[in-house]
């Protein structure tokens, strides 16, 4: 079939114009209308679909407007926990929780306990029964608390904060504006200083008391999977059910705690960038650094006041204040 061009159309139009002149006096007007419409459509045609996909109009934030705080009551009380400690922890959590009620009415807030946590895990991870079984079998409070925060964010996303964390800056301002429409996880630095007893002579770890991610972000999904696999491996090695495992501080640190979390974060950053990323890429940061979909922010954002790492707590970047009371150790559910 012959391609339609403006040249051929113009030649054809001369012929038809003559016919219109011969048979209908208004033929020229009709032809001119046709040409006008044709040229208008050509000049206003939509760009290719690929361009539309690469240039979305007014994209929204990628972090769900959901805040999670929790308490867990699994396992035995710590030996030195007293009624006074429990009451103090309960009051701290209650007072600080008030700072999290959303300034922006679009945000939802949930303060959840052990029962809701178990139900959430059952509903969101029913297709992965090993995850559900490991979570329900944990008897160490700090590990249960760690595990549940990762499960909440993997399942629904949003913002998680320990109950001894105070919100300083409104939630809608947490992710800096230039990164707001590309950030699917925002990770803070908590420790960043020389240490002779650490590998490479440097102590570095990420914040766990305050976490911000999109739903099903790989960091949270991989943390959930790693914790599950490591607990099951430990159970096999000791030939003991997860619920009866005798766990030590080093197990907490490497499985649910800062070392396990740091490894998963750096693995994700490395995949995003296609090269090895480690603490040297983010140490002593004074500005946010974007690695693919993950924004690593300086220590002042979520760990202000860590003087060992050069933060005096007065930075305008401060989003929260963490009081390090370990409310998960002493929470008295009867006073909730």
PDB file of N, CA and C in Angstrom, residues 17 57 101-102 112 123 150 153 183 185 190 277 292:
ATOM      1  N   UNK A  17      -9.998  19.138  -5.662  1.00  0.00           N
ATOM      2  CA  UNK A  17     -10.496  20.511  -5.616  1.00  0.00           C
ATOM      3  C   UNK A  17     -11.139  20.889  -6.928  1.00  0.00           C
ATOM      4  N   UNK A  57       3.480  11.503  35.325  1.00  0.00           N
ATOM      5  CA  UNK A  57       3.079  12.831  35.763  1.00  0.00           C
ATOM      6  C   UNK A  57       2.747  12.808  37.243  1.00  0.00           C
ATOM      7  N   UNK A 101       1.082  10.649  66.805  1.00  0.00           N
ATOM      8  CA  UNK A 101      -0.215  10.843  66.176  1.00  0.00           C
ATOM      9  C   UNK A 101      -0.033  11.799  65.013  1.00  0.00           C
ATOM     10  N   UNK A 102      -0.452  11.412  63.828  1.00  0.00           N
ATOM     11  CA  UNK A 102      -0.037  12.106  62.599  1.00  0.00           C
ATOM     12  C   UNK A 102      -0.378  13.594  62.572  1.00  0.00           C
ATOM     13  N   UNK A 112       0.634  -1.799  68.478  1.00  0.00           N
ATOM     14  CA  UNK A 112       0.149  -3.178  68.490  1.00  0.00           C
ATOM     15  C   UNK A 112       0.874  -4.021  69.525  1.00  0.00           C
ATOM     16  N   UNK A 123      -1.721 -13.933  58.698  1.00  0.00           N
ATOM     17  CA  UNK A 123      -2.469 -13.492  57.522  1.00  0.00           C
ATOM     18  C   UNK A 123      -1.561 -13.148  56.350  1.00  0.00           C
ATOM     19  N   UNK A 150      10.370  -6.226  61.182  1.00  0.00           N
ATOM     20  CA  UNK A 150      10.688  -6.564  59.793  1.00  0.00           C
ATOM     21  C   UNK A 150       9.468  -7.176  59.097  1.00  0.00           C
ATOM     22  N   UNK A 153       6.884  -4.409  58.140  1.00  0.00           N
ATOM     23  CA  UNK A 153       7.283  -3.604  56.978  1.00  0.00           C
ATOM     24  C   UNK A 153       7.328  -4.439  55.710  1.00  0.00           C
ATOM     25  N   UNK A 183      12.590   7.117  46.499  1.00  0.00           N
ATOM     26  CA  UNK A 183      13.024   6.388  47.695  1.00  0.00           C
ATOM     27  C   UNK A 183      11.991   5.362  48.126  1.00  0.00           C
ATOM     28  N   UNK A 185      13.184   2.958  50.452  1.00  0.00           N
ATOM     29  CA  UNK A 185      13.672   2.632  51.795  1.00  0.00           C
ATOM     30  C   UNK A 185      14.605   3.747  52.234  1.00  0.00           C
ATOM     31  N   UNK A 190      23.723   4.677  62.739  1.00  0.00           N
ATOM     32  CA  UNK A 190      23.645   4.774  64.197  1.00  0.00           C
ATOM     33  C   UNK A 190      25.016   4.857  64.858  1.00  0.00           C
ATOM     34  N   UNK A 277      29.284  -2.546  47.878  1.00  0.00           N
ATOM     35  CA  UNK A 277      29.089  -1.356  48.704  1.00  0.00           C
ATOM     36  C   UNK A 277      29.265  -1.764  50.165  1.00  0.00           C
ATOM     37  N   UNK A 292      20.320   3.336  44.293  1.00  0.00           N
ATOM     38  CA  UNK A 292      19.155   2.740  43.649  1.00  0.00           C
ATOM     39  C   UNK A 292      17.884   3.268  44.272  1.00  0.00           C
TER      40      UNK A 292
END
